[in-house]
mmCIF file of C-alpha atoms in Angstrom:
data_model
loop_
_atom_site.group_PDB
_atom_site.id
_atom_site.type_symbol
_atom_site.label_atom_id
_atom_site.label_comp_id
_atom_site.label_asym_id
_atom_site.label_seq_id
_atom_site.Cartn_x
_atom_site.Cartn_y
_atom_site.Cartn_z
ATOM 1 C CA MET A 1 110.016 91.697 84.538
ATOM 2 C CA ALA A 2 111.183 90.563 87.985
ATOM 3 C CA ASN A 3 113.239 92.075 90.782
ATOM 4 C CA ASP A 4 114.409 89.953 93.725
ATOM 5 C CA GLN A 5 114.532 91.414 97.227
ATOM 6 C CA ARG A 6 116.388 89.051 99.578
ATOM 7 C CA VAL A 7 116.600 89.823 103.307
ATOM 8 C CA THR A 8 118.478 86.835 104.728
ATOM 9 C CA ASP A 9 118.940 83.264 103.597
ATOM 10 C CA SER A 10 116.411 82.063 106.185
ATOM 11 C CA ALA A 11 113.763 84.685 105.464
ATOM 12 C CA PRO A 12 111.227 84.556 102.638
ATOM 13 C CA VAL A 13 112.483 86.086 99.412
ATOM 14 C CA ARG A 14 110.239 88.634 97.694
ATOM 15 C CA THR A 15 110.256 88.935 93.927
ATOM 16 C CA ASP A 16 108.414 91.790 92.219
ATOM 17 C CA TYR A 17 106.930 91.447 88.744
ATOM 18 C CA THR A 18 104.875 93.466 86.311
ATOM 19 C CA VAL A 19 102.331 91.919 83.972
ATOM 20 C CA LYS A 20 100.286 93.546 81.228
ATOM 21 C CA LYS A 21 96.486 93.630 80.975
ATOM 22 C CA GLY A 22 96.234 95.354 77.622
ATOM 23 C CA GLU A 23 97.858 98.745 78.182
ATOM 24 C CA VAL A 24 97.596 98.453 81.975
ATOM 25 C CA SER A 25 100.678 97.409 83.961
ATOM 26 C CA LEU A 26 99.856 95.372 87.043
ATOM 27 C CA ALA A 27 102.252 94.974 89.981
ATOM 28 C CA VAL A 28 102.560 91.364 91.133
ATOM 29 C CA TYR A 29 104.478 90.155 94.201
ATOM 30 C CA ARG A 30 105.803 86.744 95.208
ATOM 31 C CA LYS A 31 107.245 85.471 98.498
ATOM 32 C CA ARG A 32 108.765 82.075 99.214
ATOM 33 C CA LEU A 33 111.579 80.543 101.186
ATOM 34 C CA PRO A 34 114.849 80.178 99.283
ATOM 35 C CA THR A 35 114.657 77.251 96.892
ATOM 36 C CA ALA A 36 117.059 74.354 96.455
ATOM 37 C CA ALA A 37 118.011 72.818 93.144
ATOM 38 C CA GLY A 38 115.787 69.897 92.203
ATOM 39 C CA GLU A 39 113.171 70.414 94.889
ATOM 40 C CA PRO A 40 109.534 69.840 93.838
ATOM 41 C CA ALA A 41 107.276 72.774 93.063
ATOM 42 C CA ARG A 42 105.561 74.236 96.085
ATOM 43 C CA PRO A 43 101.795 74.733 96.292
ATOM 44 C CA VAL A 44 100.750 78.241 95.290
ATOM 45 C CA LEU A 45 98.600 80.536 97.428
ATOM 46 C CA PHE A 46 97.342 83.708 95.731
ATOM 47 C CA LEU A 47 96.052 86.498 98.020
ATOM 48 C CA VAL A 48 93.452 88.969 96.721
ATOM 49 C CA HIS A 49 93.083 92.395 98.363
ATOM 50 C CA GLY A 50 89.919 94.365 99.061
ATOM 51 C CA SER A 51 88.454 97.790 98.255
ATOM 52 C CA SER A 52 90.469 100.194 100.372
ATOM 53 C CA ASN A 53 94.037 98.867 100.468
ATOM 54 C CA SER A 54 96.567 97.484 98.021
ATOM 55 C CA ALA A 55 98.375 94.154 98.136
ATOM 56 C CA LEU A 56 101.469 94.635 100.291
ATOM 57 C CA SER A 57 99.734 96.714 102.955
ATOM 58 C CA SER A 58 97.035 94.027 103.113
ATOM 59 C CA PHE A 59 99.182 90.906 103.157
ATOM 60 C CA ASP A 60 102.793 91.897 103.899
ATOM 61 C CA LEU A 61 102.357 94.556 106.573
ATOM 62 C CA THR A 62 104.981 95.284 109.217
ATOM 63 C CA VAL A 63 103.650 96.590 112.545
ATOM 64 C CA PRO A 64 106.634 97.556 114.723
ATOM 65 C CA ALA A 65 106.846 95.747 118.078
ATOM 66 C CA ALA A 66 103.408 94.157 117.588
ATOM 67 C CA GLY A 67 104.118 90.677 116.219
ATOM 68 C CA GLU A 68 103.683 89.111 112.798
ATOM 69 C CA TYR A 69 101.071 90.592 110.473
ATOM 70 C CA SER A 70 102.409 89.374 107.129
ATOM 71 C CA THR A 71 100.193 86.624 105.751
ATOM 72 C CA MET A 72 102.791 86.248 102.993
ATOM 73 C CA ASN A 73 105.554 85.535 105.517
ATOM 74 C CA VAL A 74 103.425 83.054 107.445
ATOM 75 C CA PHE A 75 102.458 80.942 104.447
ATOM 76 C CA ALA A 76 105.866 81.196 102.814
ATOM 77 C CA GLY A 77 107.234 79.815 106.079
ATOM 78 C CA LEU A 78 104.733 76.960 105.857
ATOM 79 C CA GLY A 79 106.107 75.968 102.483
ATOM 80 C CA TYR A 80 103.788 77.815 100.117
ATOM 81 C CA ASP A 81 104.748 79.846 97.082
ATOM 82 C CA VAL A 82 102.773 82.986 97.968
ATOM 83 C CA TRP A 83 101.615 85.568 95.412
ATOM 84 C CA THR A 84 99.524 88.715 95.456
ATOM 85 C CA MET A 85 98.915 91.718 93.199
ATOM 86 C CA ASP A 86 97.856 95.348 93.132
ATOM 87 C CA HIS A 87 94.652 95.591 91.139
ATOM 88 C CA GLU A 88 94.281 98.314 88.506
ATOM 89 C CA ASN A 89 94.267 101.753 90.189
ATOM 90 C CA TYR A 90 95.791 100.399 93.424
ATOM 91 C CA GLY A 91 99.309 100.395 94.827
ATOM 92 C CA ARG A 92 101.988 100.316 92.138
ATOM 93 C CA SER A 93 99.672 99.338 89.283
ATOM 94 C CA THR A 94 98.659 101.703 86.495
ATOM 95 C CA ARG A 95 96.194 104.508 87.222
ATOM 96 C CA THR A 96 93.393 104.669 84.636
ATOM 97 C CA ALA A 97 90.044 106.421 84.284
ATOM 98 C CA GLY A 98 88.199 103.217 85.237
ATOM 99 C CA ASN A 99 86.572 102.425 88.589
ATOM 100 C CA SER A 100 88.175 98.974 89.113
ATOM 101 C CA ASP A 101 84.983 97.017 89.676
ATOM 102 C CA ILE A 102 84.721 93.276 90.281
ATOM 103 C CA ALA A 103 84.785 92.470 86.557
ATOM 104 C CA SER A 104 87.992 94.486 86.183
ATOM 105 C CA GLY A 105 89.460 92.574 89.128
ATOM 106 C CA VAL A 106 88.685 89.267 87.421
ATOM 107 C CA ALA A 107 90.502 90.456 84.295
ATOM 108 C CA ASP A 108 93.454 91.431 86.519
ATOM 109 C CA LEU A 109 93.536 87.945 88.024
ATOM 110 C CA ILE A 110 93.366 86.291 84.623
ATOM 111 C CA ALA A 111 96.457 88.247 83.544
ATOM 112 C CA ALA A 112 98.326 87.655 86.803
ATOM 113 C CA THR A 113 97.603 83.923 86.999
ATOM 114 C CA GLU A 114 98.989 83.433 83.510
ATOM 115 C CA LEU A 115 102.267 84.786 84.906
ATOM 116 C CA VAL A 116 102.049 82.588 88.015
ATOM 117 C CA ILE A 117 101.388 79.426 86.001
ATOM 118 C CA ARG A 118 104.289 80.249 83.693
ATOM 119 C CA GLU A 119 106.700 80.935 86.595
ATOM 120 C CA THR A 120 105.703 78.031 88.848
ATOM 121 C CA GLY A 121 104.540 75.339 86.446
ATOM 122 C CA GLN A 122 101.460 74.882 88.640
ATOM 123 C CA GLU A 123 98.174 74.687 86.736
ATOM 124 C CA ARG A 124 95.918 75.064 89.807
ATOM 125 C CA LEU A 125 96.426 77.717 92.466
ATOM 126 C CA HIS A 126 94.826 78.188 95.877
ATOM 127 C CA PHE A 127 93.201 81.583 96.502
ATOM 128 C CA MET A 128 92.330 83.609 99.574
ATOM 129 C CA GLY A 129 90.357 86.821 99.116
ATOM 130 C CA GLU A 130 89.526 89.411 101.762
ATOM 131 C CA SER A 131 86.265 91.439 101.651
ATOM 132 C CA SER A 132 85.733 92.596 98.051
ATOM 133 C CA GLY A 133 88.862 90.596 97.284
ATOM 134 C CA ALA A 134 86.786 87.546 98.192
ATOM 135 C CA LEU A 135 84.242 88.666 95.599
ATOM 136 C CA ARG A 136 87.022 89.084 93.035
ATOM 137 C CA ALA A 137 88.433 85.644 93.846
ATOM 138 C CA ALA A 138 85.036 83.924 93.726
ATOM 139 C CA ALA A 139 84.114 85.632 90.451
ATOM 140 C CA PHE A 140 87.479 84.535 89.045
ATOM 141 C CA ALA A 141 86.717 80.976 90.178
ATOM 142 C CA MET A 142 83.543 81.128 88.070
ATOM 143 C CA ALA A 143 85.414 82.498 85.053
ATOM 144 C CA ARG A 144 88.506 80.246 85.228
ATOM 145 C CA PRO A 145 87.572 77.165 87.303
ATOM 146 C CA GLU A 146 90.431 75.164 85.782
ATOM 147 C CA ARG A 147 92.955 77.453 87.525
ATOM 148 C CA VAL A 148 91.521 77.159 91.056
ATOM 149 C CA GLY A 149 92.501 74.522 93.596
ATOM 150 C CA ARG A 150 90.906 75.637 96.885
ATOM 151 C CA LEU A 151 89.221 78.938 97.629
ATOM 152 C CA VAL A 152 89.099 80.822 100.953
ATOM 153 C CA LEU A 153 86.567 83.656 101.183
ATOM 154 C CA ASN A 154 87.154 85.982 104.152
ATOM 155 C CA ALA A 155 84.627 88.708 105.025
ATOM 156 C CA PHE A 156 82.622 87.707 101.943
ATOM 157 C CA THR A 157 79.141 88.950 101.084
ATOM 158 C CA TYR A 158 76.492 87.301 98.914
ATOM 159 C CA THR A 159 73.281 89.319 98.462
ATOM 160 C CA GLY A 160 73.979 91.887 101.189
ATOM 161 C CA ARG A 161 70.788 91.092 103.087
ATOM 162 C CA ASN A 162 70.751 92.487 106.629
ATOM 163 C CA SER A 163 74.176 94.085 106.282
ATOM 164 C CA PRO A 164 74.445 97.271 108.355
ATOM 165 C CA THR A 165 77.688 98.241 106.611
ATOM 166 C CA LEU A 166 76.207 97.945 103.129
ATOM 167 C CA ALA A 167 72.998 99.687 104.166
ATOM 168 C CA LYS A 168 75.060 102.657 105.335
ATOM 169 C CA ARG A 169 77.233 102.547 102.228
ATOM 170 C CA ALA A 170 74.160 102.478 99.963
ATOM 171 C CA GLU A 171 73.346 106.024 101.076
ATOM 172 C CA GLN A 172 76.183 107.089 98.749
ATOM 173 C CA VAL A 173 75.300 104.883 95.793
ATOM 174 C CA GLU A 174 74.617 107.829 93.475
ATOM 175 C CA TYR A 175 78.057 109.231 94.313
ATOM 176 C CA PHE A 176 79.626 105.871 93.450
ATOM 177 C CA ARG A 177 77.741 105.848 90.157
ATOM 178 C CA SER A 178 78.917 109.330 89.184
ATOM 179 C CA HIS A 179 82.484 109.222 90.563
ATOM 180 C CA ASN A 180 85.237 106.714 89.911
ATOM 181 C CA ARG A 181 87.215 107.701 93.017
ATOM 182 C CA ARG A 182 86.412 108.096 96.712
ATOM 183 C CA LYS A 183 88.390 109.525 99.623
ATOM 184 C CA ARG A 184 90.406 107.052 101.655
ATOM 185 C CA ASP A 185 92.416 109.004 104.211
ATOM 186 C CA ARG A 186 93.858 108.051 107.603
ATOM 187 C CA ALA A 187 90.529 108.567 109.347
ATOM 188 C CA MET A 188 88.785 106.215 106.908
ATOM 189 C CA ILE A 189 91.476 103.552 107.394
ATOM 190 C CA ARG A 190 91.076 103.835 111.157
ATOM 191 C CA SER A 191 87.311 103.387 110.790
ATOM 192 C CA ILE A 192 87.809 99.956 109.200
ATOM 193 C CA PHE A 193 89.000 98.730 112.588
ATOM 194 C CA THR A 194 86.279 100.321 114.713
ATOM 195 C CA ARG A 195 83.031 100.351 112.715
ATOM 196 C CA ASP A 196 81.908 96.820 113.622
ATOM 197 C CA HIS A 197 83.275 96.177 117.101
ATOM 198 C CA PRO A 198 86.098 98.193 118.679
ATOM 199 C CA GLY A 199 88.777 96.164 120.425
ATOM 200 C CA THR A 200 89.064 93.358 117.883
ATOM 201 C CA SER A 201 92.445 94.647 116.678
ATOM 202 C CA ASP A 202 95.509 96.503 117.926
ATOM 203 C CA PRO A 203 95.242 100.277 117.235
ATOM 204 C CA ARG A 204 98.861 100.236 116.075
ATOM 205 C CA VAL A 205 97.788 98.179 113.066
ATOM 206 C CA ALA A 206 95.560 100.950 111.713
ATOM 207 C CA GLU A 207 98.426 103.442 111.948
ATOM 208 C CA ALA A 208 100.904 101.080 110.280
ATOM 209 C CA LEU A 209 98.394 100.316 107.552
ATOM 210 C CA ALA A 210 97.759 104.004 106.937
ATOM 211 C CA ASP A 211 101.491 104.729 106.847
ATOM 212 C CA ALA A 212 102.017 101.965 104.266
ATOM 213 C CA GLU A 213 98.987 102.785 102.152
ATOM 214 C CA LEU A 214 98.821 106.570 102.038
ATOM 215 C CA VAL A 215 102.055 106.766 100.052
ATOM 216 C CA HIS A 216 99.763 105.739 97.167
ATOM 217 C CA GLY A 217 97.418 108.687 97.765
ATOM 218 C CA GLU A 218 94.190 109.460 99.588
ATOM 219 C CA GLU A 219 91.810 108.190 96.908
ATOM 220 C CA VAL A 220 90.825 104.704 95.779
ATOM 221 C CA PRO A 221 88.394 103.435 93.131
ATOM 222 C CA THR A 222 84.636 103.201 93.741
ATOM 223 C CA GLY A 223 83.926 100.170 91.561
ATOM 224 C CA THR A 224 83.766 97.494 94.236
ATOM 225 C CA TYR A 225 81.682 99.769 96.491
ATOM 226 C CA LEU A 226 79.238 100.319 93.631
ATOM 227 C CA ASP A 227 79.025 96.595 92.924
ATOM 228 C CA MET A 228 78.436 95.822 96.598
ATOM 229 C CA THR A 229 75.684 98.408 96.981
ATOM 230 C CA ALA A 230 73.917 98.151 93.606
ATOM 231 C CA SER A 231 74.813 94.871 91.874
ATOM 232 C CA LEU A 232 74.799 92.034 94.414
ATOM 233 C CA PRO A 233 74.884 89.145 93.985
ATOM 234 C CA VAL A 234 77.870 89.151 91.652
ATOM 235 C CA VAL A 235 78.785 85.520 92.399
ATOM 236 C CA ASP A 236 76.572 82.508 91.663
ATOM 237 C CA PRO A 237 77.410 79.781 94.201
ATOM 238 C CA LEU A 238 76.261 77.057 91.787
ATOM 239 C CA LYS A 239 79.073 78.099 89.417
ATOM 240 C CA VAL A 240 81.850 77.979 92.020
ATOM 241 C CA THR A 241 82.982 74.387 91.672
ATOM 242 C CA ALA A 242 86.185 74.455 93.751
ATOM 243 C CA PRO A 243 86.301 73.476 97.438
ATOM 244 C CA VAL A 244 85.401 76.626 99.401
ATOM 245 C CA MET A 245 85.922 77.787 102.975
ATOM 246 C CA ILE A 246 83.944 80.846 104.083
ATOM 247 C CA VAL A 247 85.287 82.679 107.148
ATOM 248 C CA ARG A 248 83.127 85.294 108.832
ATOM 249 C CA GLY A 249 84.211 87.355 111.810
ATOM 250 C CA GLU A 250 81.789 87.165 114.727
ATOM 251 C CA TYR A 251 81.168 90.915 114.585
ATOM 252 C CA ASP A 252 81.475 91.493 110.828
ATOM 253 C CA GLY A 253 78.869 93.969 109.606
ATOM 254 C CA ILE A 254 79.443 93.382 105.880
ATOM 255 C CA ALA A 255 77.316 90.220 105.665
ATOM 256 C CA SER A 256 74.858 88.435 107.920
ATOM 257 C CA GLU A 257 75.452 84.843 108.907
ATOM 258 C CA GLU A 258 72.133 83.870 107.315
ATOM 259 C CA ASP A 259 73.126 85.391 103.979
ATOM 260 C CA LEU A 260 76.438 83.565 103.940
ATOM 261 C CA LEU A 261 74.867 80.257 104.950
ATOM 262 C CA ASP A 262 72.470 80.618 102.017
ATOM 263 C CA PHE A 263 75.492 80.903 99.713
ATOM 264 C CA PHE A 264 77.313 78.061 101.478
ATOM 265 C CA ARG A 265 74.434 75.591 101.161
ATOM 266 C CA GLN A 266 74.282 76.086 97.394
ATOM 267 C CA LEU A 267 77.971 75.356 96.764
ATOM 268 C CA PRO A 268 78.210 72.177 94.676
ATOM 269 C CA ASN A 269 81.548 70.875 95.986
ATOM 270 C CA PRO A 270 81.108 68.785 99.158
ATOM 271 C CA ASP A 271 84.590 69.767 100.392
ATOM 272 C CA ARG A 272 83.369 73.026 101.866
ATOM 273 C CA GLN A 273 83.582 74.658 105.285
ATOM 274 C CA PHE A 274 81.829 77.533 107.039
ATOM 275 C CA VAL A 275 83.617 79.138 109.974
ATOM 276 C CA VAL A 276 82.667 81.956 112.328
ATOM 277 C CA LEU A 277 85.863 83.330 113.871
ATOM 278 C CA PRO A 278 85.101 84.402 117.457
ATOM 279 C CA GLY A 279 86.254 87.798 118.610
ATOM 280 C CA ALA A 280 86.891 88.971 115.055
ATOM 281 C CA ALA A 281 85.315 91.738 112.976
ATOM 282 C CA HIS A 282 85.642 92.563 109.277
ATOM 283 C CA ALA A 283 89.415 92.967 108.931
ATOM 284 C CA LEU A 284 90.300 89.332 109.617
ATOM 285 C CA VAL A 285 93.964 89.439 108.569
ATOM 286 C CA PHE A 286 94.578 92.373 110.934
ATOM 287 C CA GLY A 287 92.718 91.160 114.023
ATOM 288 C CA HIS A 288 93.916 89.861 117.371
ATOM 289 C CA ASN A 289 92.725 86.423 116.201
ATOM 290 C CA ARG A 290 94.606 86.418 112.892
ATOM 291 C CA HIS A 291 96.675 83.446 114.109
ATOM 292 C CA GLN A 292 93.475 81.406 114.314
ATOM 293 C CA LEU A 293 92.615 82.479 110.776
ATOM 294 C CA TRP A 294 96.018 81.357 109.512
ATOM 295 C CA HIS A 295 95.565 78.021 111.299
ATOM 296 C CA LEU A 296 92.142 77.535 109.709
ATOM 297 C CA VAL A 297 93.408 78.370 106.241
ATOM 298 C CA ARG A 298 96.427 76.084 106.613
ATOM 299 C CA GLY A 299 94.175 73.203 107.632
ATOM 300 C CA PHE A 300 91.715 73.782 104.822
ATOM 301 C CA LEU A 301 94.365 73.973 102.118
ATOM 302 C CA ALA A 302 95.869 70.677 103.294
ATOM 303 C CA MET A 303 92.552 68.940 103.986
ATOM 304 C CA PRO A 304 92.112 65.624 102.136
ATOM 305 C CA PRO A 305 88.981 65.283 100.002
ATOM 306 C CA ARG A 306 85.903 63.574 101.396
ATOM 307 C CA ARG A 307 85.948 59.790 101.012
ATOM 308 C CA ASP A 308 82.253 59.047 101.661
ATOM 309 C CA LEU A 309 81.035 60.042 98.179
#
């Protein structure tokens, strides 16, 4: 089922879909510039959200009088067919008794990409995941490698070695094991922007994000938190065969540079990149330097393959 939301002829057009994963209804969103008859299919970029926020607040956020924060708008404007989704128990998707762990997120992506392939005719899609969304995207790339073109992993974590954020989070691991929901109120959303290095983002972003997200309630699933504190690694780099770019914020406390470089060196595809984004913390798409991130991603997605092999 689809519902078009057109703003102006020159603005990206958003189309909303629902797709079924068994009995679960998943909300899927698409943005692209208006299409002309007979034009070739556009490359697809699929954005995967993290643990604490749903899809539109993560990738299509409006921050009044503060500039562009919609990754969907930016890449639609660059000629991409941009998609994202609310994972089970997030945003407009069905609420269940489950905890929406990484494995559940992979199943969500399998269902959603079947829709995307059917609607676009594209067999391979590019992916960009943020935080635990990067884990979801990378795990999906292991499960369905034939559907993945290029893969961007922002704020990713591998084993969790030397991660101050995960060490602090692990203090609550028994709570995550025994509860499928955790509190995610305005104060928690604000803390995302200050826990690593204050000043890496505009404070107005946290308020806009909270305003957009809290309409869905003050609780979110614990599954990805449990996976990241008790089950890492959940991704085997040797089984991720697509070209990969890893982007780490300079001040990100979710993963050490050494841990990520260990993952990076094991990736089998030679078309890979490792980037440390200066002046950035964990929330890369919301930082002052988000324009640099968009530039990096644009370059990577269009990068020709290596010729010296």
